[in-house]
Amino acid sequence: MKNKKACLVIGLILIFYFLNNLIWLRQNNFPAGPDEFTHLTISLRFFRAISSSPLNILSCLSAQYTIWPPLFHVSSALLDFLIGTSYVASVMINMFYLIILLFSVYFIGRKLFDQNTGILAAVFISLYPMVFRYSRFFGTDFALAAMVSMSMCFLVYSDNFNNKRNSLLFGLSLGLGMLTKWSFIFFIVGPLALILCRTFSSRRNSSASLKQKLSIFGLSLTIGILISLIWYWPAFALVVKRVKMFAWSTSTHGFEANHQGPTFSHLNNFISYFYFLINEQLAFLFFMIFLIALSFYLRKGRNKLFLILWYVVPYFVLSLSTLVEGRYMLPALAAVALISAAGLQSIAAKRIRYLLYCSVILLGLAQFFDISYNPYRTGKTCFLFGSTRPVYLLYTPITGHYNRFSGAPFRKNLNIDRIPAAITGDNACDYLVGMIGEDRHTRDMFPNNSLDYYFLRQNITAGSTLESLNLFTEHEALFFLSELDRMDFIIFVSRSKPWPQFSDLKKPLNEVLEFIRFKQEFMRKDIFFKEVTFTVDDSFIEKAKKKIKDFLSEKDRRFVLDKEVKLSEGYSAYLYANKAANHAIRKDSLSLSFSNGRIRILYQNRLLSQGRGLSTSFTYQNKLYDSAQASWEVQRSPGQITATAS
């Protein structure tokens, strides 16, 4: 197939994707859980920063705004300037990365094998369930898959670093890949090592050409490092913590509260990624095609080791961590598509080969529409390995993103955006909000960081921020407990009652605190980027329970029911406002906002102090009061502001 025809086929795939993703996203009324809300919020913050000054693009790339490298979020923020800041507009940035992915896979296949293999691999990967599912998900994994494929493409076309232009483009792609997600290195290291071995072990090269290749490779690597340092240098401390998180997750993440130790061993993790490949990434149809093609590929295929290392190295490395999800291996699916296409292309019988092509593509399209738009489908068990290892004949929902990420659009409107609107009204303030769900289902349906996103959406020009904490999110529970005395609002989401009793919360509180007890070494290492200066032991757990019990019983003294916001499915959000309201001192366009030991600086209603405000202190009658104490309350009366410590 000629290049023009190949480009036409890829163009048709892109049009098909664009129309279906647009239809799907417009029907989907709620993002797929906490991860997606977190990334959407980060992108909107970047949009705000860039909208104030285009020069802030560089600061967004380099500043320590997130625990993730920022290229994906910045690219989405730039697209927002063209088509708006809606949820649909934000997710459509994945179309840009889909273009990179499809053309990269095509050109790799053309270089390693032939043009037909390249275009067939591009068709295959576009029909892989995890690929088209994550093209509708706002997160870094799909972008990482595109950047890994682009980097592999330039690596292949570098001709063992003989081609200077493509070698330098490879260096550029290295930097951009590392700015997308730091796990990029796991996917590139195996094939890069192979190319280097081929480059510097060939006897046909003279010493002069070898020196030239060394200089080209060195320059390429330098370009990649310099580009990546835009973010990694100022965020060095964060990077160290992320590496620690990966290292410590092996011994801490899989612990349960039953004192039985880790729930996953390394061997089980290794097997888990195999089941992800069958059930979530390829589905049974494309997995069987992969097995058939693999047998032909290993016997007759060329460039075997390059594609095998692309898949095997990250598979092994990611299996070392107990934090396992199928999406982590998404960038390696391009290697699977290329092996599948190359294997089928090596079948000698042309009729059988063409019959396989047509059958797979037609069945793949049928599967695409079934997964994308059938809200009643579930995975159909084909056979079991033991009681917990099913293989599904039909595609199963992705396990890592709750039941909302089951395939079809989530058409229910949860109305959670009404909560920030009720809190802020027309004011531009910085609030600390605690959110409590009456049960686990409630907390899954209404994740606390969804408030951050909707608040930012509604007040994007006012410079307002909202920081929400959830009592029963294990990473946030300790910080929620420590901030109870400083909450501006408490939100209780419930179907049955307007305020929780301690008996309602005792069981989930026990579960969370016990979970944290076995993760305290993980937490003490400051893995989650918040200071932990206490140990979770029996004494701490008892004190935490008492604090919650006292807090709930003192509701009438400290909080007043401000509003009841009707959500969906019978849920209501009860908003309790702190009686010690915010007070402010204003001078022209500058204002200082005080509340419970926190002070914010605003200029023209735009927040200048970030996070939970500035650490503050003052002296009254020769006694020092500061925000590190239990609490201190600021009150305003005619002509003066007074402060009381307690």
XYZ file of C-alpha atoms in Angstrom:
646
model
C 0.000 0.000 0.000
C 1.424 3.357 -1.002
C 1.976 6.141 1.502
C -0.957 8.214 0.231
C -3.355 5.318 0.612
C -1.943 4.507 4.042
C -2.457 8.104 5.129
C -6.010 7.938 3.776
C -6.741 4.839 5.882
C -5.295 6.470 9.021
C -7.268 9.611 8.245
C -10.485 7.577 8.079
C -9.630 5.956 11.423
C -9.116 9.403 12.935
C -12.441 10.688 11.588
C -14.157 7.558 12.913
C -12.559 8.084 16.332
C -13.323 11.801 16.400
C -17.027 11.337 15.688
C -17.477 8.424 18.102
C -15.528 10.031 20.930
C -17.457 13.262 20.493
C -20.774 11.394 20.628
C -19.638 9.266 23.578
C -18.289 12.170 25.634
C -21.380 14.316 25.059
C -23.487 11.461 26.463
C -21.167 10.877 29.418
C -22.335 13.083 32.304
C -19.631 12.286 34.830
C -15.886 11.611 34.619
C -14.647 8.208 35.687
C -13.609 8.792 39.255
C -10.921 10.506 41.343
C -7.998 10.104 38.938
C -9.758 11.804 36.055
C -11.027 14.620 38.272
C -7.503 15.214 39.563
C -6.028 15.562 36.067
C -8.917 17.745 34.872
C -8.373 20.076 37.825
C -4.640 20.344 37.142
C -5.291 21.174 33.496
C -7.776 23.900 34.422
C -5.270 25.418 36.832
C -2.746 25.542 34.007
C -5.355 27.174 31.792
C -5.905 29.852 34.404
C -2.194 30.482 34.727
C -1.624 30.677 30.973
C -4.706 32.828 30.395
C -3.275 35.485 32.696
C -0.056 35.548 30.641
C 1.135 33.351 27.743
C 4.627 33.498 29.239
C 3.340 31.259 32.045
C 3.575 28.248 29.722
C 7.229 27.821 30.666
C 6.475 28.251 34.355
C 3.735 25.600 34.111
C 6.224 23.210 32.561
C 8.872 23.931 35.147
C 7.029 24.730 38.372
C 6.179 22.104 40.951
C 2.455 22.374 40.358
C 1.772 18.649 40.224
C 3.287 15.321 41.190
C 3.107 14.382 37.503
C 5.216 15.730 34.653
C 3.041 18.439 33.082
C 3.197 18.067 29.284
C -0.213 16.410 28.964
C -1.929 18.962 31.207
C -0.289 21.927 29.474
C -1.244 20.603 26.026
C -4.857 20.260 27.177
C -4.796 23.792 28.605
C -3.596 25.118 25.248
C -6.421 23.305 23.437
C -8.893 24.870 25.866
C -8.062 28.260 24.378
C -9.355 27.056 21.017
C -12.478 25.064 21.906
C -13.325 25.976 25.516
C -12.865 24.507 28.965
C -15.696 21.990 29.017
C -15.155 18.373 30.037
C -15.660 17.262 26.424
C -13.195 19.827 25.090
C -10.547 18.793 27.609
C -10.753 15.080 26.816
C -10.608 15.708 23.066
C -6.894 16.523 23.462
C -6.468 12.761 23.176
C -7.203 13.078 19.454
C -3.892 14.894 19.095
C -2.105 12.017 20.807
C -4.059 9.489 18.738
C -2.616 11.064 15.570
C 0.887 10.596 16.990
C 0.132 7.019 18.033
C -1.330 5.816 14.730
C 1.284 7.383 12.470
C 4.111 6.226 14.722
C 2.866 2.632 14.675
C 2.427 2.778 10.908
C 5.926 4.096 10.233
C 7.525 1.610 12.664
C 5.770 -1.245 10.885
C 6.801 0.094 7.483
C 10.439 0.412 8.553
C 10.769 -2.932 10.343
C 8.614 -4.936 7.930
C 6.594 -3.387 5.094
C 3.862 -0.834 4.479
C 1.005 -3.313 4.713
C 2.224 -4.461 8.133
C 2.391 -0.858 9.292
C -1.144 0.029 8.246
C -2.538 -3.255 9.607
C -0.863 -2.610 12.969
C -2.394 0.890 13.046
C -5.848 -0.605 12.384
C -5.358 -3.248 15.075
C -4.272 -0.856 17.795
C -7.175 1.473 17.042
C -9.559 -1.427 17.774
C -7.923 -2.589 21.017
C -10.492 -2.004 23.789
C -8.102 -0.385 26.256
C -6.837 1.977 23.558
C -10.220 3.351 22.482
C -11.469 3.299 26.078
C -8.581 5.419 27.327
C -8.884 7.783 24.380
C -12.038 8.930 26.237
C -10.317 9.178 29.603
C -8.562 12.326 30.758
C -5.247 11.055 32.069
C -1.602 10.691 31.185
C -1.595 7.021 30.138
C -2.968 7.494 26.625
C -0.596 10.384 25.968
C 2.275 8.255 27.267
C 1.385 5.484 24.804
C 1.607 7.998 21.954
C 4.913 9.476 23.125
C 6.505 6.050 23.617
C 5.485 5.030 20.088
C 6.823 8.294 18.641
C 10.132 7.812 20.422
C 10.369 4.216 19.178
C 9.657 5.461 15.656
C 12.525 7.956 15.692
C 14.780 5.345 17.291
C 14.083 2.909 14.453
C 14.587 5.606 11.811
C 17.857 6.719 13.376
C 19.412 3.706 11.580
C 21.597 2.849 14.564
C 22.408 6.563 14.981
C 23.668 6.917 11.419
C 20.876 9.345 10.557
C 21.619 12.543 12.437
C 18.250 14.256 11.896
C 16.167 11.337 13.141
C 18.623 10.735 15.977
C 18.158 14.297 17.182
C 14.400 13.923 16.836
C 14.727 10.813 18.992
C 16.445 12.950 21.625
C 13.610 15.474 21.403
C 11.056 12.693 21.838
C 12.953 11.405 24.884
C 12.568 14.755 26.591
C 8.900 15.080 25.672
C 8.217 11.513 26.782
C 9.771 12.130 30.189
C 7.673 15.300 30.479
C 4.576 13.153 29.902
C 5.112 10.536 32.607
C 8.228 9.391 34.396
C 7.499 5.663 33.710
C 8.340 6.460 30.065
C 11.861 5.238 30.793
C 10.669 1.669 31.474
C 9.368 1.291 27.912
C 12.275 2.844 26.066
C 15.235 1.359 27.931
C 15.072 -2.177 26.446
C 14.859 -1.263 22.724
C 17.381 1.560 23.214
C 19.882 -0.830 24.783
C 19.411 -3.202 21.833
C 20.011 -0.433 19.266
C 23.116 0.702 21.139
C 24.484 -2.847 21.143
C 23.877 -3.093 17.401
C 25.392 0.338 16.839
C 28.623 -0.107 18.726
C 29.298 -3.809 18.140
C 29.138 -3.846 14.338
C 32.508 -4.830 12.868
C 31.741 -3.202 9.562
C 32.034 0.287 11.033
C 35.360 2.071 11.005
C 36.607 3.785 14.157
C 35.774 7.171 12.623
C 32.140 6.239 11.931
C 31.892 4.787 15.429
C 33.066 8.072 16.920
C 30.540 9.896 14.782
C 27.751 7.658 16.030
C 28.879 8.174 19.609
C 28.766 11.927 19.179
C 25.308 11.775 17.552
C 23.990 9.568 20.334
C 25.563 11.777 22.987
C 24.017 14.889 21.439
C 20.646 13.161 21.173
C 20.770 12.060 24.804
C 21.825 15.534 25.907
C 18.836 17.094 24.117
C 16.497 14.659 25.856
C 18.003 15.300 29.283
C 17.970 19.088 28.894
C 14.311 19.105 27.822
C 13.260 16.803 30.653
C 15.148 18.923 33.194
C 12.707 21.769 32.499
C 10.457 20.021 35.008
C 12.640 17.416 36.733
C 15.211 19.893 38.014
C 12.829 22.138 40.002
C 10.736 19.095 40.910
C 13.687 16.962 41.989
C 12.295 16.409 45.487
C 8.990 15.245 44.017
C 10.747 12.865 41.659
C 12.659 11.320 44.549
C 9.398 10.802 46.383
C 7.790 9.167 43.345
C 10.724 6.782 43.081
C 10.348 6.017 46.779
C 6.655 5.398 46.252
C 7.433 2.840 43.557
C 10.078 1.188 45.750
C 8.003 1.106 48.923
C 4.793 -0.010 47.259
C 6.250 -3.511 47.026
C 6.132 -3.928 50.788
C 3.277 -1.651 51.806
C 0.540 -1.100 49.244
C -1.022 -4.543 49.306
C -1.575 -4.790 53.066
C -5.035 -5.231 54.462
C -6.359 -4.516 57.920
C -6.629 -8.216 58.811
C -2.922 -8.518 59.726
C -2.471 -11.191 57.084
C 0.249 -9.364 55.144
C 0.347 -8.465 51.449
C -2.519 -9.463 49.218
C -0.296 -9.839 46.113
C 3.023 -11.512 45.610
C 5.350 -10.612 42.765
C 4.364 -13.821 40.975
C 0.687 -12.967 41.228
C 1.418 -9.482 39.911
C 3.237 -11.026 36.966
C 0.228 -13.217 36.251
C -2.165 -10.292 36.775
C -0.709 -8.381 33.831
C -1.221 -11.460 31.681
C -4.923 -11.466 32.582
C -5.111 -7.733 31.966
C -3.784 -8.416 28.472
C -6.571 -10.908 27.781
C -9.521 -9.345 29.548
C -8.974 -5.581 29.465
C -6.314 -4.600 26.968
C -6.991 -6.763 23.903
C -10.131 -8.740 24.772
C -10.324 -12.405 23.842
C -10.692 -11.776 20.089
C -7.457 -9.849 19.621
C -5.626 -11.974 22.174
C -6.283 -15.095 20.067
C -5.127 -13.226 16.955
C -1.993 -12.255 18.856
C -1.296 -15.883 19.806
C -1.790 -17.075 16.218
C 0.376 -14.294 14.835
C 3.060 -14.767 17.489
C 3.720 -18.340 16.377
C 4.336 -17.181 12.790
C 6.273 -14.121 13.941
C 8.742 -16.120 16.046
C 9.375 -18.535 13.171
C 9.567 -16.145 10.242
C 9.469 -12.593 11.515
C 12.297 -10.065 11.433
C 13.446 -7.670 14.143
C 12.045 -9.991 16.799
C 14.038 -8.746 19.756
C 13.172 -5.058 19.347
C 9.427 -5.558 19.734
C 9.798 -8.266 22.383
C 11.953 -5.998 24.574
C 9.444 -3.190 24.091
C 6.837 -5.375 25.808
C 8.819 -7.632 28.158
C 10.994 -5.057 29.966
C 8.154 -2.844 31.282
C 6.100 -5.976 31.979
C 8.818 -7.245 34.297
C 9.542 -3.885 35.960
C 5.892 -3.009 36.597
C 5.297 -6.469 38.060
C 7.710 -5.592 40.870
C 5.216 -3.131 42.298
C 2.123 -4.276 44.141
C 0.229 -1.369 42.565
C -0.993 -3.149 39.436
C -3.410 -1.805 36.826
C -3.780 -2.711 33.188
C -3.399 0.912 32.056
C 0.225 0.943 33.164
C 1.063 -1.367 30.239
C -0.913 0.656 27.687
C 2.243 2.020 25.945
C 3.382 -1.549 25.229
C 0.267 -2.450 23.233
C 1.800 -0.909 20.110
C 4.387 -3.729 20.204
C 1.547 -6.263 20.460
C -0.196 -4.703 17.439
C 3.017 -4.764 15.400
C 3.727 -8.402 16.299
C 0.135 -9.356 15.438
C 0.279 -7.583 12.080
C 3.735 -8.941 11.201
C 2.744 -12.481 12.164
C -0.389 -12.438 10.031
C 1.535 -10.901 7.135
C 3.961 -13.838 7.227
C 1.162 -16.371 6.567
C 1.917 -17.732 3.111
C -1.658 -18.541 2.063
C -2.987 -15.246 0.743
C -6.677 -16.204 0.927
C -6.401 -17.299 4.550
C -4.494 -14.122 5.347
C -7.106 -11.845 3.749
C -9.936 -13.801 5.360
C -8.321 -13.256 8.756
C -7.888 -9.543 8.040
C -11.533 -9.022 7.103
C -12.912 -11.194 9.908
C -10.822 -9.570 12.616
C -11.580 -6.020 11.500
C -15.338 -6.650 11.206
C -15.501 -8.430 14.572
C -13.314 -5.718 16.071
C -15.732 -3.030 14.867
C -18.697 -4.956 16.278
C -16.870 -5.235 19.594
C -16.034 -1.512 19.462
C -19.706 -0.504 19.248
C -20.818 -3.097 21.797
C -18.285 -1.939 24.394
C -18.805 1.743 23.655
C -22.589 2.004 23.688
C -24.139 -1.073 25.334
C -24.824 -0.122 28.974
C -26.073 -3.596 29.926
C -23.115 -5.678 28.813
C -20.902 -7.592 31.208
C -17.966 -9.876 30.623
C -18.997 -13.434 29.799
C -16.826 -16.041 31.512
C -15.159 -18.419 29.111
C -13.224 -20.498 31.649
C -11.588 -20.124 35.039
C -8.133 -20.710 36.453
C -9.022 -21.284 40.086
C -11.746 -19.251 41.745
C -10.293 -15.771 41.143
C -8.746 -15.997 37.673
C -11.497 -15.785 35.047
C -10.842 -15.400 31.349
C -13.705 -13.657 29.593
C -15.018 -14.579 26.184
C -16.459 -11.081 25.887
C -14.781 -7.945 27.122
C -14.885 -7.209 30.860
C -15.017 -3.723 32.405
C -11.740 -2.134 33.444
C -11.235 -2.896 37.127
C -9.170 0.104 38.162
C -11.719 2.903 37.683
C -14.935 1.908 39.432
C -18.160 0.841 37.832
C -18.543 4.134 35.929
C -15.751 3.074 33.590
C -17.608 0.020 32.327
C -17.677 0.965 28.656
C -20.888 2.797 27.845
C -21.343 6.491 28.709
C -22.460 7.284 32.251
C -25.728 9.005 31.394
C -26.921 9.796 34.925
C -26.452 13.372 36.026
C -25.216 13.281 39.627
C -25.560 17.086 39.937
C -22.459 17.289 42.091
C -21.618 20.645 40.484
C -24.435 22.121 42.588
C -22.324 21.782 45.743
C -19.565 24.277 44.856
C -22.168 26.632 43.438
C -24.035 26.557 46.742
C -20.847 27.135 48.746
C -19.364 30.009 46.826
C -22.334 31.889 45.421
C -20.953 35.102 43.966
C -18.004 35.323 46.365
C -14.357 34.806 45.441
C -12.927 33.113 48.528
C -10.594 30.274 49.433
C -12.322 27.528 51.386
C -11.226 24.405 53.211
C -14.009 21.849 52.908
C -14.435 18.468 54.559
C -16.616 15.888 52.852
C -18.146 12.825 54.507
C -20.045 10.108 52.685
C -22.379 7.838 54.614
C -21.010 4.655 53.024
C -18.415 3.417 50.548
C -20.826 3.548 47.612
C -21.550 7.201 48.356
C -17.853 8.035 48.455
C -17.288 6.268 45.128
C -20.211 8.059 43.504
C -19.244 11.487 44.840
C -15.433 11.649 45.118
C -14.216 14.611 47.116
C -11.813 15.916 44.452
C -14.736 16.298 42.059
C -15.622 19.401 44.085
C -12.238 20.922 43.282
C -12.873 20.482 39.552
C -16.402 21.866 39.507
C -15.458 24.750 41.767
C -12.636 25.700 39.423
C -14.930 25.396 36.409
C -17.504 27.743 37.886
C -15.075 30.333 39.208
C -12.294 30.186 36.685
C -12.100 33.958 36.248
C -12.431 34.832 39.915
C -9.224 33.148 41.077
C -11.059 31.125 43.720
C -9.784 27.816 45.029
C -11.295 25.071 47.096
C -9.426 22.315 48.886
C -11.567 19.348 49.823
C -10.658 16.497 52.123
C -12.475 13.211 52.615
C -12.571 11.505 55.976
C -12.646 8.045 54.440
C -10.000 8.376 51.767
C -6.969 6.652 53.225
C -4.469 9.196 51.853
C -6.503 12.084 53.284
C -7.940 10.727 56.528
C -5.098 11.794 58.820
C -5.030 15.272 57.351
C -8.803 15.553 57.629
C -8.524 14.685 61.329
C -5.818 17.264 61.871
C -7.853 19.965 60.078
C -11.250 19.377 61.684
C -10.998 22.524 63.788
C -10.282 24.648 60.724
C -12.965 23.522 58.308
C -14.959 26.302 56.664
C -17.592 23.825 55.538
C -18.517 20.244 56.313
C -20.452 18.428 53.599
C -22.362 15.294 54.513
C -23.698 13.277 51.560
C -26.511 10.964 52.539
C -29.830 9.463 51.546
C -31.236 9.100 55.035
C -30.139 11.772 57.533
C -28.749 15.323 57.569
C -25.893 14.695 60.045
C -23.948 11.491 60.816
C -23.826 9.767 64.176
C -20.589 8.300 65.453
C -22.094 4.804 65.228
C -22.565 5.376 61.478
C -18.912 6.253 60.927
C -17.209 3.943 63.434
C -16.796 0.977 61.091
C -15.387 2.827 58.052
C -13.182 4.905 60.371
C -11.767 1.702 61.858
C -11.076 0.321 58.392
C -9.247 3.439 57.241
C -7.162 3.860 60.379
C -6.173 0.186 60.417
C -5.275 0.431 56.752
C -3.071 3.438 57.469
C -1.479 1.682 60.449
C 0.021 -0.879 58.075
C 1.004 1.822 55.612
C 2.502 4.189 58.144
C 6.059 3.536 56.976
C 4.882 4.383 53.483
C 3.215 7.539 54.797
C 6.130 8.494 57.049
C 8.379 8.630 54.019
C 6.227 11.548 52.870
C 5.301 9.543 49.796
C 2.056 11.416 49.307
C 3.806 14.764 49.535
C 2.265 15.880 52.805
C 4.102 15.954 56.091
C 3.299 13.125 58.507
C 4.868 13.720 61.907
C 2.957 11.179 63.994
C 2.730 7.415 64.284
C -0.543 5.567 63.822
C -0.705 3.206 66.795
C -3.402 2.075 69.231
C -3.153 5.310 71.180
C -3.484 7.451 68.054
C -6.470 5.442 66.818
C -8.298 5.893 70.126
C -7.592 9.639 70.093
C -8.787 9.882 66.498
C -12.043 8.141 67.358
C -12.578 10.460 70.310
C -11.884 13.493 68.162
C -14.443 12.415 65.562
C -16.978 11.562 68.265
C -16.564 14.934 69.957
C -16.623 16.726 66.623
C -19.927 15.137 65.636
C -21.530 15.780 69.002
C -20.520 19.472 68.982
C -22.110 20.195 65.637
C -24.656 22.681 66.998
C -21.978 24.684 68.789
C -19.561 24.942 65.881
C -21.542 24.515 62.660
C -24.854 25.637 61.311
C -26.806 23.950 58.514
C -26.476 26.371 55.637
C -28.127 24.579 52.717
C -29.432 21.258 51.518
C -28.461 20.482 47.921
C -30.461 17.825 46.102
C -28.232 15.502 44.100
C -29.393 12.403 42.205
C -30.630 8.919 43.100
C -32.138 10.214 46.324
C -28.887 11.691 47.671
C -28.611 15.083 49.306
C -25.561 17.110 50.260
C -25.991 18.901 53.588
C -23.720 21.956 53.807
C -22.695 23.017 57.301
C -20.909 26.344 57.591
C -18.428 27.166 60.331
C -19.910 29.778 62.645
C -16.537 31.538 62.784
C -16.934 33.046 59.330
C -14.170 34.503 57.214
C -13.206 38.092 57.959
C -11.182 40.354 55.724
C -9.185 43.557 55.801
C -9.272 45.432 52.510
C -7.141 48.253 51.149
C -8.005 49.206 47.555
C -7.536 46.026 45.483
C -5.563 44.158 48.164
C -7.273 42.126 50.880
C -6.304 39.782 53.719
C -8.806 37.048 54.560
C -8.687 35.519 58.076
C -10.266 32.294 59.274
C -9.254 29.925 62.069
C -5.533 30.508 61.982
C -5.321 30.779 58.208
C -4.675 33.933 56.284
C -5.015 34.441 52.526
C -3.760 37.268 50.385
C -5.968 38.326 47.462
C -5.451 41.009 44.854
C -8.475 42.036 42.792
C -10.209 38.927 44.170
C -7.457 36.709 42.751
C -5.826 34.428 45.284
C -2.069 34.971 45.653
C -1.335 32.607 48.541
C -1.713 28.980 47.502
C -2.839 25.822 49.270
C -4.069 26.276 52.823
C -2.729 29.792 53.104
C 0.325 31.181 54.812
C 1.704 30.119 58.144
C 0.837 33.011 60.462
C 1.697 34.224 63.949
C 1.137 37.245 66.125
C 1.959 38.464 69.636
C -0.662 39.617 72.119
C 0.216 40.660 75.690
C 3.713 39.215 75.274
C 2.346 35.807 74.261
C 2.963 34.260 70.833
C 0.072 32.742 68.891
C 0.620 30.913 65.617
C -1.251 28.705 63.177
C 0.628 25.608 64.336
C -1.350 25.626 67.588
C -4.584 23.718 68.014
C -6.579 26.639 66.633
C -7.016 30.354 66.924
C -10.055 32.269 65.939
C -10.211 35.742 64.410
C -13.291 37.850 65.024
C -14.135 41.297 63.793
C -15.951 43.930 65.797
C -16.426 47.642 65.023
C -13.044 49.255 64.667
C -10.881 46.260 65.558
C -10.003 42.648 64.895
C -9.405 40.363 67.881
C -7.874 36.909 68.043
C -8.520 34.142 70.544
C -6.399 31.014 70.920
C -7.836 27.735 72.137
